[in-house]
Amino acid sequence: MNEEKMFHIGITRSQGAKYAILPGDPARVPLIAAYLDNAEPLASNREFTSWCGTLYGERVIVMSTGIGGPSAAIALEELCQAGLQTAIRSGTCGGMQEDVVPGDIIVPTAAVRMEGTSKEYAPPEFPAAADFHVVKALAEAAKNNGFRVHTGIVQSKDSFYGQHDPEKMPVFYKLKHKWEAWKRLGVLASEMEAAALFTVAAARHIRVGCVLHALWNQERKRSGYQDRDDFDLSAAIKTAVDAMKLLILEDHPYLVPKAVPAVEPELSAAPTESAPTETPEQPKKKLIAIVGPTASGKTALAIELAKKYNGEVVSADSMQIYKGMEIASAKPTEEEMQGIPHHLMSFLDPSETFSVSDFVRLATEAIEDILDRGKMPIVCGGAGLYIRSLLDNVTFTAEEPDEALRAELTARYETEGGEALLAELATFDPETAEKLSPNDGKRIVRAIEIYRTTGITMSEQISLSKLTPSPYDVTVIGLTFEDRQNLYDRINRRVDEMLLRGLLPEADRFYSSEKSVTSSAAIGYKELKPYLDGKITLDAATEKLKMESRRYAKRQITWFKRDEYIHWIMVDRCEDVVAEAEKIIETHQ
């Protein structure tokens, strides 16, 4: 057997496999390989980085292909020489139809051949079509995971900037007219590899399909939608792996009993010739979550639902954890709690730091304790990152913090400012940098620290950590307002009430004590400090506090609007918010 390494992908024929998953970015290879059993690095040459492991005892290669049809076709050709029979591309795209929202999954059935590679394989009349069995497996895997999925035709092209900046191209008239034609024909999205892969697969008589994550949709932006670009690729990765499992089981039906569900848990032990035993899926744990912007009425609703469903409240507020910060963090009073136990409140000194991973760990412990006592956990708060990390089962690395590095970065943040450190973060982790603002000092510092100490970016860490499904069956209720001014009026009134209750002396005590980077970020104190220092009037400080609170509410709304699993209640249109929430919970359960 010829053991010479292949010129481009750097593996030998004997290292090949019948099955392959093909991301574009080399950084995604270990994220996907984490799903496989006994996965190990295989080779790395140019843009082609590969790992190999097993699923149900079958060897599966995960190999990056770089950007565009030419390099994807090269990878597919050389993998075919090493015995490839089935491949799934896990990639990204930009939406073209207005119902394709950033974060959606697209499974192409075919691709418009507006690129060059496929023309070396087939006449222009030949369709670039995905394999039916692979498309079916991908659509089924996405549906089984609860992902929002579209199936249909995509456009493949060679020029990224021809799509995003056509006016600067000499042939802009051609690009724009064709783009409009594809839209009118119902083309779902634009990407750069599918047509080449489908055509090469037809020429080499193998099965190929694609699962694409919609990063953005410029058509929705043109129509005024306020979408945020979505760079979390974990859903596309999970879909590709689960679809590959389905295809392997389809090829080898003797592996599992026919009654086993379509997406089977991975085998934890090395494969044997005997059939693996079925592992029953654990039932998910039921809980309720109340989310939304500040001053929207989350706490009051959570208490009423706790009374109705024999529940206890788990606070998801990044400031209510601290002792002494009663008024600024809008903690409910004993009277307002009405005897309902509240967890994760007033247990930490303001001098101590607190992270998202700390919250997930402690909230998980609280939820387990509540469930063990036969009660309903009700997670309530406006800290979007805390809530998403908890509900999506995000886990975090266990490395010890580098206190010296953290102190250095914190000092730089205070002297150089957030913009400078955010720009530095963007050079190696643009996905995380895009999600943060210059005011997110603690998170910027943490993201840089993670990369400096582990060599892995925070976005890669989060994507890898989300590969394990969530253990929760959660009903998420969001509170918002049809007329944003109604919310702003509530915020303004709350600030006035906080001042009457003693916010000024509380802020004065805070600044006379030790405080952490986390607690220092509290809205309600830093806006009053110029007044406490005698630099501005109380009216000016109060107006600043109201403005920052309104801005914070707007950021919260933007964050939560990305989550399609939230059941929204328009507070200013609903006569009985509690009754509406109960209706949502009863319907979901």
Coordinates of C-alpha atoms in Angstrom, one line a residue:
M1 CA 0.0 0.0 0.0
N2 CA 1.3 3.4 -0.9
E3 CA 2.0 5.2 2.4
E4 CA 3.1 8.5 0.9
K5 CA 1.3 11.4 2.4
M6 CA -1.2 13.2 0.1
F7 CA 0.2 16.5 -1.2
H8 CA -2.4 18.8 0.3
I9 CA -4.2 17.2 3.2
G10 CA -1.1 15.4 4.6
I11 CA -2.6 12.0 5.5
T12 CA -1.8 8.6 4.0
R13 CA -4.4 6.4 2.3
S14 CA -4.4 4.0 5.3
Q15 CA -5.3 6.9 7.6
G16 CA -8.5 7.5 5.6
A17 CA -12.1 6.9 6.7
K18 CA -15.5 6.2 5.1
Y19 CA -17.0 9.2 6.9
A20 CA -15.9 12.8 7.3
I21 CA -17.1 16.1 8.7
L22 CA -15.7 19.1 7.0
P23 CA -15.6 22.5 8.7
G24 CA -13.8 25.4 7.0
D25 CA -12.0 26.9 9.9
P26 CA -9.1 24.8 11.5
A27 CA -10.2 26.1 14.9
R28 CA -13.5 24.2 14.6
V29 CA -11.8 20.9 14.1
P30 CA -11.1 20.1 17.8
L31 CA -14.6 21.4 18.7
I32 CA -16.2 18.8 16.4
A33 CA -13.7 16.1 17.3
A34 CA -14.7 16.5 21.0
Y35 CA -17.9 14.6 20.0
L36 CA -16.1 11.6 18.7
D37 CA -14.8 8.7 20.8
N38 CA -11.0 8.4 21.1
A39 CA -10.4 11.5 18.9
E40 CA -6.7 12.4 18.2
P41 CA -5.0 14.8 15.9
L42 CA -4.1 13.3 12.5
A43 CA -2.3 15.9 10.4
S44 CA -2.0 19.6 9.7
N45 CA -0.9 21.1 6.4
R46 CA -1.8 24.5 4.9
E47 CA -5.5 25.1 5.7
F48 CA -6.1 21.3 6.1
T49 CA -6.1 20.3 9.8
S50 CA -7.5 16.9 10.6
W51 CA -8.4 14.8 13.6
C52 CA -9.8 11.2 13.6
G53 CA -12.0 9.4 16.1
T54 CA -15.0 7.0 16.0
L55 CA -18.7 7.0 16.1
Y56 CA -20.4 3.6 16.8
G57 CA -17.0 2.0 16.0
E58 CA -16.7 3.7 12.5
R59 CA -13.7 5.9 11.9
V60 CA -14.7 9.5 11.2
I61 CA -12.3 12.2 10.1
V62 CA -12.9 15.8 10.9
M63 CA -10.9 18.0 8.5
S64 CA -10.9 21.8 7.8
T65 CA -11.0 22.8 4.2
G66 CA -10.3 26.5 4.3
I67 CA -12.4 29.1 2.5
G68 CA -14.0 28.5 -0.9
G69 CA -14.7 25.8 -3.4
P70 CA -11.2 25.2 -4.7
S71 CA -9.7 24.1 -1.3
A72 CA -12.9 22.2 -0.4
A73 CA -12.8 20.3 -3.6
I74 CA -9.1 19.4 -3.0
A75 CA -9.9 18.0 0.4
L76 CA -12.8 16.0 -0.9
E77 CA -10.8 14.6 -3.8
E78 CA -7.9 13.4 -1.6
L79 CA -10.3 12.0 1.1
C80 CA -12.0 10.0 -1.7
Q81 CA -8.6 8.6 -2.6
A82 CA -8.4 7.4 1.0
G83 CA -11.7 5.7 1.0
L84 CA -14.3 8.4 1.7
Q85 CA -17.9 7.5 1.1
T86 CA -20.0 10.1 3.1
A87 CA -19.1 13.6 4.0
I88 CA -21.0 16.4 5.8
R89 CA -19.8 20.0 5.6
S90 CA -20.4 22.1 8.7
G91 CA -20.1 25.7 7.6
T92 CA -21.6 29.2 7.7
C93 CA -23.6 31.4 5.4
G94 CA -25.4 34.7 5.1
G95 CA -29.2 34.7 4.9
M96 CA -31.0 36.0 1.8
Q97 CA -34.7 35.4 2.6
E98 CA -36.1 37.6 5.4
D99 CA -37.3 34.5 7.4
V100 CA -33.7 33.4 7.8
V101 CA -32.7 34.8 11.2
P102 CA -29.0 34.9 12.4
G103 CA -28.5 31.7 14.3
D104 CA -30.8 29.6 12.1
I105 CA -29.7 26.3 10.6
I106 CA -29.9 25.8 6.8
V107 CA -29.7 22.4 5.2
P108 CA -29.1 22.9 1.4
T109 CA -30.9 20.6 -1.0
A110 CA -28.9 22.1 -3.9
A111 CA -26.7 25.1 -4.7
V112 CA -26.6 27.7 -7.5
R113 CA -23.3 27.2 -9.3
M114 CA -22.1 30.8 -9.3
E115 CA -18.5 29.8 -8.8
G116 CA -15.7 28.3 -10.8
T117 CA -14.6 25.0 -9.3
S118 CA -17.7 23.0 -10.3
K119 CA -17.3 24.1 -13.9
E120 CA -14.1 21.9 -14.1
Y121 CA -16.3 18.9 -13.2
A122 CA -19.6 19.3 -15.0
P123 CA -21.3 21.3 -17.7
P124 CA -23.3 24.3 -16.5
E125 CA -26.6 22.5 -17.1
F126 CA -25.8 19.9 -14.5
P127 CA -27.4 20.6 -11.1
A128 CA -25.3 20.8 -7.9
A129 CA -27.5 18.7 -5.6
A130 CA -27.0 17.3 -2.2
D131 CA -27.4 13.6 -1.5
F132 CA -31.0 12.9 -0.4
H133 CA -30.1 10.6 2.5
V134 CA -27.6 13.1 3.9
V135 CA -30.2 16.0 3.7
K136 CA -32.8 13.8 5.4
A137 CA -30.4 12.9 8.2
L138 CA -29.3 16.6 8.7
A139 CA -32.9 17.9 8.8
E140 CA -33.9 15.1 11.2
A141 CA -30.9 15.8 13.5
A142 CA -31.7 19.5 13.6
K143 CA -35.3 18.9 14.3
N144 CA -34.5 16.4 17.1
N145 CA -32.3 19.0 18.8
G146 CA -35.0 21.6 18.6
F147 CA -33.1 23.9 16.2
R148 CA -34.8 26.2 13.8
V149 CA -34.0 24.7 10.4
H150 CA -34.6 25.6 6.7
T151 CA -34.2 23.3 3.8
G152 CA -33.8 24.5 0.2
I153 CA -31.4 26.0 -2.3
V154 CA -28.4 28.1 -1.5
Q155 CA -26.1 30.2 -3.7
S156 CA -22.4 29.4 -3.9
K157 CA -19.9 32.0 -5.1
D158 CA -16.2 32.6 -5.1
S159 CA -16.0 36.3 -4.0
F160 CA -16.9 37.1 -0.5
Y161 CA -16.8 40.9 -1.1
G162 CA -18.7 40.7 -4.3
Q163 CA -21.7 39.9 -2.1
H164 CA -21.0 42.3 0.7
D165 CA -19.8 45.3 -1.2
P166 CA -21.0 44.9 -4.8
E167 CA -21.1 48.6 -5.6
K168 CA -17.3 48.7 -5.5
M169 CA -17.1 46.0 -8.1
P170 CA -16.8 46.9 -11.9
V171 CA -19.5 44.3 -12.6
F172 CA -21.8 45.5 -9.8
Y173 CA -24.8 45.6 -12.2
K174 CA -24.4 41.9 -12.9
L175 CA -23.9 40.9 -9.2
K176 CA -26.9 42.9 -8.0
H177 CA -29.2 41.7 -10.7
K178 CA -28.3 38.0 -10.1
W179 CA -28.7 38.5 -6.4
E180 CA -32.2 39.9 -6.9
A181 CA -32.9 36.9 -9.2
W182 CA -31.8 34.4 -6.6
K183 CA -33.9 36.1 -3.9
R184 CA -37.0 36.0 -6.1
L185 CA -36.4 32.3 -6.8
G186 CA -36.4 31.6 -3.1
V187 CA -32.7 31.0 -2.5
L188 CA -32.2 30.8 1.2
A189 CA -28.6 31.9 1.8
S190 CA -25.2 32.6 0.2
E191 CA -22.0 30.7 0.9
M192 CA -18.9 29.5 -0.9
E193 CA -18.5 25.7 -0.9
A194 CA -21.7 23.7 -1.4
A195 CA -21.8 23.8 -5.2
A196 CA -18.3 22.6 -5.6
L197 CA -18.7 19.8 -3.0
F198 CA -22.0 18.6 -4.4
T199 CA -20.6 18.5 -8.0
V200 CA -17.4 16.7 -7.0
A201 CA -19.5 14.2 -5.0
A202 CA -21.5 13.5 -8.1
A203 CA -18.3 13.0 -10.1
R204 CA -16.8 10.6 -7.5
H205 CA -20.1 8.9 -6.7
I206 CA -20.1 9.6 -2.9
R207 CA -22.7 11.1 -0.6
V208 CA -22.3 14.7 0.5
G209 CA -24.5 17.2 2.3
C210 CA -24.1 20.5 4.2
V211 CA -25.4 22.1 7.4
L212 CA -24.9 25.9 7.5
H213 CA -25.1 28.3 10.4
A214 CA -26.6 31.7 9.4
L215 CA -24.1 34.3 10.7
W216 CA -26.1 37.3 9.5
N217 CA -28.7 38.4 7.0
Q218 CA -28.1 41.6 5.2
E219 CA -31.5 41.5 3.6
R220 CA -33.1 41.7 7.1
K221 CA -30.9 44.6 8.0
R222 CA -31.9 46.4 4.9
S223 CA -35.5 45.9 6.0
G224 CA -34.9 47.4 9.4
Y225 CA -34.6 44.3 11.6
Q226 CA -32.3 44.9 14.5
D227 CA -30.6 41.5 14.5
R228 CA -27.3 40.8 16.1
D229 CA -24.8 38.7 14.1
D230 CA -24.6 35.2 15.6
F231 CA -21.2 33.5 15.7
D232 CA -22.2 30.6 18.0
L233 CA -21.7 27.6 15.8
S234 CA -22.5 24.9 18.3
A235 CA -26.0 24.1 16.8
A236 CA -24.5 23.4 13.3
I237 CA -21.7 21.3 14.9
K238 CA -24.3 19.2 16.9
T239 CA -26.4 18.8 13.8
A240 CA -23.5 17.5 11.7
V241 CA -22.4 15.0 14.3
D242 CA -25.9 13.7 15.1
A243 CA -26.7 13.4 11.3
M244 CA -23.5 11.4 10.9
K245 CA -24.6 9.1 13.6
L246 CA -27.9 8.6 11.8
L247 CA -26.1 7.8 8.6
I248 CA -23.8 5.3 10.2
L249 CA -26.7 3.5 11.9
E250 CA -28.5 3.5 8.5
D251 CA -25.5 1.9 6.9
H252 CA -25.1 -0.6 9.7
P253 CA -28.5 -1.4 11.1
Y254 CA -27.2 -4.3 13.1
L255 CA -25.5 -1.9 15.5
V256 CA -28.7 -1.0 17.4
P257 CA -32.2 -2.4 17.8
K258 CA -34.7 -0.9 15.5
A259 CA -36.7 0.6 18.3
V260 CA -33.8 2.9 19.4
P261 CA -34.5 6.6 18.8
A262 CA -32.9 8.2 15.7
V263 CA -30.3 10.1 17.6
E264 CA -28.5 7.7 19.9
P265 CA -26.1 8.7 22.7
E266 CA -22.5 8.2 21.9
L267 CA -20.9 5.0 23.1
S268 CA -18.5 5.7 25.9
A269 CA -16.5 2.4 25.6
A270 CA -14.5 1.1 22.7
P271 CA -16.6 -0.7 20.1
T272 CA -17.0 -4.4 20.1
E273 CA -18.5 -6.9 17.7
S274 CA -21.6 -7.3 19.9
A275 CA -24.4 -4.8 19.7
P276 CA -24.1 -1.9 22.2
T277 CA -26.6 -1.7 25.0
E278 CA -29.2 1.1 24.8
T279 CA -28.7 3.9 27.4
P280 CA -32.0 5.4 28.4
E281 CA -32.2 9.1 28.1
Q282 CA -32.5 10.9 31.4
P283 CA -35.7 13.0 31.8
K284 CA -35.0 16.7 31.8
K285 CA -35.6 18.8 34.9
K286 CA -38.4 21.2 34.8
L287 CA -38.0 24.8 35.8
I288 CA -39.3 28.3 35.1
A289 CA -37.2 31.4 34.1
I290 CA -38.4 35.0 34.2
V291 CA -36.2 37.4 32.2
G292 CA -36.4 40.9 30.8
P293 CA -35.1 44.4 31.3
T294 CA -34.7 46.2 34.6
A295 CA -37.9 47.6 36.2
S296 CA -40.1 45.4 34.0
G297 CA -41.7 43.5 37.0
K298 CA -39.7 40.3 37.0
T299 CA -39.4 39.9 40.7
A300 CA -43.1 40.4 41.4
L301 CA -44.0 37.9 38.8
A302 CA -41.5 35.3 40.0
I303 CA -42.9 35.6 43.6
E304 CA -46.5 35.2 42.4
L305 CA -45.6 32.1 40.3
A306 CA -43.7 30.7 43.2
K307 CA -46.8 30.9 45.3
K308 CA -48.8 29.2 42.5
Y309 CA -46.4 26.4 41.7
N310 CA -44.8 25.7 45.1
G311 CA -41.6 27.3 44.0
E312 CA -38.4 29.1 45.2
V313 CA -36.6 31.9 43.4
V314 CA -33.0 31.7 42.2
S315 CA -31.7 35.2 41.5
A316 CA -29.8 35.7 38.2
D317 CA -28.7 39.2 39.0
S318 CA -25.0 40.1 39.0
M319 CA -25.3 42.7 41.8
Q320 CA -27.9 41.2 44.1
I321 CA -25.2 38.6 45.2
Y322 CA -23.4 41.3 47.2
K323 CA -24.1 42.2 50.8
G324 CA -25.0 45.8 51.5
M325 CA -26.0 46.7 47.9
E326 CA -29.7 46.5 48.7
I327 CA -31.1 49.6 47.1
A328 CA -28.8 49.9 44.0
S329 CA -29.5 46.3 43.0
A330 CA -33.2 46.6 43.6
K331 CA -33.3 43.6 46.0
P332 CA -36.8 42.7 47.1
T333 CA -37.5 43.4 50.8
E334 CA -38.6 40.7 53.2
E335 CA -42.1 42.0 52.9
E336 CA -42.0 41.9 49.1
M337 CA -40.7 38.3 49.1
Q338 CA -44.0 37.2 50.9
G339 CA -42.2 34.3 52.5
I340 CA -40.8 32.9 49.3
P341 CA -37.2 31.7 49.7
H342 CA -34.7 33.6 47.4
H343 CA -31.4 32.1 46.6
L344 CA -28.1 33.7 45.6
M345 CA -28.8 37.0 47.3
S346 CA -26.6 38.9 49.8
F347 CA -24.0 36.2 50.3
L348 CA -20.8 37.8 49.0
D349 CA -18.8 40.8 50.2
P350 CA -18.4 43.6 47.6
S351 CA -14.6 43.2 47.8
E352 CA -14.9 39.7 46.3
T353 CA -15.0 38.9 42.6
F354 CA -17.7 36.8 41.0
S355 CA -17.7 35.2 37.6
V356 CA -20.3 33.6 35.2
S357 CA -18.8 30.2 36.0
D358 CA -19.3 30.9 39.8
F359 CA -23.0 31.7 39.0
V360 CA -23.6 28.6 37.0
R361 CA -22.0 26.4 39.7
L362 CA -24.0 28.0 42.6
A363 CA -27.2 28.3 40.6
T364 CA -27.0 24.6 39.6
E365 CA -26.5 23.6 43.2
A366 CA -29.5 25.7 44.3
I367 CA -31.7 24.3 41.6
E368 CA -30.8 20.7 42.5
D369 CA -31.5 21.5 46.2
I370 CA -34.9 22.9 45.3
L371 CA -35.8 20.0 43.1
D372 CA -34.7 17.5 45.7
R373 CA -37.2 19.0 48.1
G374 CA -40.0 18.6 45.5
K375 CA -40.3 22.3 44.7
M376 CA -40.2 24.3 41.4
P377 CA -37.0 26.4 40.8
I378 CA -37.8 29.8 39.3
V379 CA -34.8 31.6 37.9
C380 CA -35.3 35.3 37.8
G381 CA -33.1 38.1 36.6
G382 CA -31.8 40.3 33.9
A383 CA -28.2 39.1 33.6
G384 CA -28.4 37.6 30.1
L385 CA -25.0 35.9 30.1
Y386 CA -25.7 34.3 33.5
I387 CA -29.1 32.9 32.4
R388 CA -28.0 31.7 29.0
S389 CA -24.9 30.0 30.4
L390 CA -27.1 28.2 33.0
L391 CA -29.9 27.2 30.7
D392 CA -27.6 26.1 27.8
N393 CA -25.4 24.1 30.1
V394 CA -22.3 26.0 29.4
T395 CA -19.3 24.6 31.3
F396 CA -16.1 26.4 32.1
T397 CA -12.5 25.4 32.2
A398 CA -11.1 24.6 35.7
E399 CA -7.8 26.5 35.3
E400 CA -6.7 28.6 38.3
P401 CA -7.0 32.3 37.6
D402 CA -3.7 34.1 37.0
E403 CA -4.1 36.8 39.7
A404 CA -1.0 38.7 38.6
L405 CA -2.1 38.8 35.0
R406 CA -5.6 39.8 36.0
A407 CA -4.3 42.6 38.2
E408 CA -2.1 43.8 35.3
L409 CA -5.0 43.8 32.8
T410 CA -7.4 45.4 35.3
A411 CA -4.9 48.2 35.9
R412 CA -4.5 48.7 32.1
Y413 CA -8.3 48.8 31.8
E414 CA -8.5 51.6 34.3
T415 CA -5.7 53.6 32.7
E416 CA -6.0 52.9 29.0
G417 CA -9.8 52.4 28.9
G418 CA -12.1 49.8 27.6
E419 CA -11.8 50.7 23.9
A420 CA -8.0 49.9 23.9
L421 CA -8.4 46.5 25.6
L422 CA -11.4 45.6 23.5
A423 CA -9.4 46.3 20.3
E424 CA -6.6 44.1 21.7
L425 CA -9.1 41.3 22.3
A426 CA -10.5 41.6 18.8
T427 CA -7.1 40.7 17.3
F428 CA -7.4 37.1 18.6
D429 CA -11.1 36.7 19.6
P430 CA -13.3 38.9 17.4
E431 CA -16.4 36.9 18.2
T432 CA -16.2 37.7 21.9
A433 CA -15.0 41.3 21.3
E434 CA -18.1 41.9 19.1
K435 CA -20.4 40.9 21.9
L436 CA -18.9 43.2 24.5
S437 CA -18.9 46.9 25.1
P438 CA -16.0 49.1 26.4
N439 CA -17.9 49.2 29.7
D440 CA -17.7 45.4 30.2
G441 CA -14.3 45.7 32.0
K442 CA -14.5 42.5 33.9
R443 CA -15.4 40.4 30.9
I444 CA -12.8 42.0 28.6
V445 CA -10.2 41.3 31.2
R446 CA -11.4 37.7 31.7
A447 CA -11.4 37.0 27.9
I448 CA -7.8 38.2 27.5
E449 CA -6.8 36.3 30.6
I450 CA -8.3 33.1 29.3
Y451 CA -6.5 33.3 26.0
R452 CA -3.1 34.3 27.6
T453 CA -3.2 31.4 30.1
T454 CA -4.7 28.6 28.0
G455 CA -4.1 29.5 24.3
I456 CA -7.9 29.0 23.7
T457 CA -10.2 31.9 23.1
M458 CA -13.3 32.5 25.2
S459 CA -15.6 32.0 22.1
E460 CA -13.9 28.6 21.4
Q461 CA -14.2 27.6 25.1
I462 CA -17.9 28.4 25.1
S463 CA -18.6 26.6 21.8
L464 CA -16.8 23.5 23.1
S465 CA -18.5 23.7 26.5
K466 CA -22.0 23.7 25.0
L467 CA -21.6 20.4 23.2
T468 CA -23.4 18.7 26.2
P469 CA -27.2 19.1 26.0
S470 CA -28.9 21.1 28.7
P471 CA -30.5 19.0 31.5
Y472 CA -33.4 21.4 31.8
D473 CA -36.9 21.5 30.4
V474 CA -37.4 25.2 31.0
T475 CA -40.3 27.6 30.3
V476 CA -38.7 31.0 29.7
I477 CA -41.1 34.0 30.1
G478 CA -39.8 37.4 29.1
L479 CA -41.3 40.7 30.1
T480 CA -41.1 43.7 27.7
F481 CA -43.1 46.7 26.6
E482 CA -44.8 47.5 23.3
D483 CA -44.1 51.2 23.9
R484 CA -40.5 51.6 25.1
Q485 CA -41.4 54.9 26.7
N486 CA -43.6 53.1 29.2
L487 CA -40.6 51.1 30.4
Y488 CA -38.4 54.2 30.5
D489 CA -41.0 56.0 32.7
R490 CA -41.0 53.0 35.1
I491 CA -37.2 53.2 35.2
N492 CA -37.3 56.9 36.0
R493 CA -39.8 56.4 38.8
R494 CA -37.7 53.6 40.2
V495 CA -34.6 55.8 40.4
D496 CA -36.6 58.5 42.2
E497 CA -37.9 55.9 44.7
M498 CA -34.4 54.5 45.2
L499 CA -33.1 58.0 46.1
L500 CA -36.0 58.4 48.6
R501 CA -35.1 55.0 50.2
G502 CA -31.5 56.0 50.8
L503 CA -29.4 55.3 47.7
L504 CA -27.1 58.2 48.4
P505 CA -25.8 57.1 51.8
E506 CA -25.6 53.5 50.5
A507 CA -23.4 54.7 47.6
D508 CA -21.3 56.7 50.1
R509 CA -20.7 53.6 52.2
F510 CA -19.8 51.6 49.2
Y511 CA -17.1 54.0 48.1
S512 CA -15.6 54.1 51.6
S513 CA -15.1 50.3 51.6
E514 CA -13.2 47.7 49.6
K515 CA -14.8 46.7 46.4
S516 CA -14.2 44.3 43.5
V517 CA -14.2 44.9 39.7
T518 CA -17.5 43.2 39.5
S519 CA -19.3 45.2 42.2
S520 CA -17.8 48.5 40.9
A521 CA -19.7 48.0 37.7
A522 CA -23.0 48.5 39.5
I523 CA -25.3 51.0 37.9
G524 CA -26.5 53.3 40.8
Y525 CA -23.2 54.0 42.4
K526 CA -20.7 55.2 39.8
E527 CA -23.3 57.7 38.4
L528 CA -23.6 59.3 41.9
K529 CA -19.9 59.4 42.7
P530 CA -19.3 62.8 40.9
Y531 CA -22.0 64.3 43.2
L532 CA -20.5 62.7 46.3
D533 CA -17.2 64.2 45.2
G534 CA -18.8 67.6 44.9
K535 CA -18.2 67.8 41.1
I536 CA -21.8 68.0 39.8
T537 CA -25.3 68.7 41.2
L538 CA -27.6 66.0 42.5
D539 CA -30.1 66.7 39.7
A540 CA -27.3 66.1 37.1
A541 CA -26.2 62.9 38.8
T542 CA -29.8 61.7 39.0
E543 CA -30.4 62.4 35.3
K544 CA -27.2 60.5 34.5
L545 CA -28.3 57.5 36.6
K546 CA -31.7 57.5 34.8
M547 CA -30.0 57.6 31.4
E548 CA -27.6 54.8 32.2
S549 CA -30.4 52.7 33.6
R550 CA -32.4 53.2 30.4
R551 CA -29.4 52.3 28.3
Y552 CA -28.8 49.2 30.3
A553 CA -32.5 48.2 29.8
K554 CA -32.1 48.6 26.0
R555 CA -29.0 46.4 26.0
Q556 CA -30.9 43.7 28.0
I557 CA -33.8 43.8 25.5
T558 CA -31.3 43.4 22.6
W559 CA -29.7 40.5 24.3
F560 CA -32.8 38.6 25.2
K561 CA -34.5 39.2 21.8
R562 CA -32.0 36.8 20.2
D563 CA -33.4 33.9 22.2
E564 CA -36.4 32.4 20.3
Y565 CA -37.4 30.1 23.1
I566 CA -38.6 33.1 25.2
H567 CA -42.3 33.5 25.5
W568 CA -42.8 37.3 25.6
I569 CA -45.5 39.2 27.5
M570 CA -46.1 42.8 26.6
V571 CA -46.6 44.3 30.1
D572 CA -48.2 47.5 28.9
R573 CA -50.8 45.6 26.8
C574 CA -51.6 42.8 29.2
E575 CA -54.4 43.2 31.8
D576 CA -53.1 40.4 34.0
V577 CA -49.4 39.5 33.6
V578 CA -49.6 36.7 36.2
A579 CA -52.5 35.0 34.5
E580 CA -50.8 35.3 31.1
A581 CA -47.6 33.7 32.5
E582 CA -49.6 30.9 34.0
K583 CA -51.3 30.2 30.7
I584 CA -47.8 30.0 29.0
I585 CA -46.5 27.6 31.7
E586 CA -49.6 25.3 31.5
T587 CA -49.4 25.2 27.7
H588 CA -45.7 24.4 27.8
Q589 CA -46.0 21.6 30.4

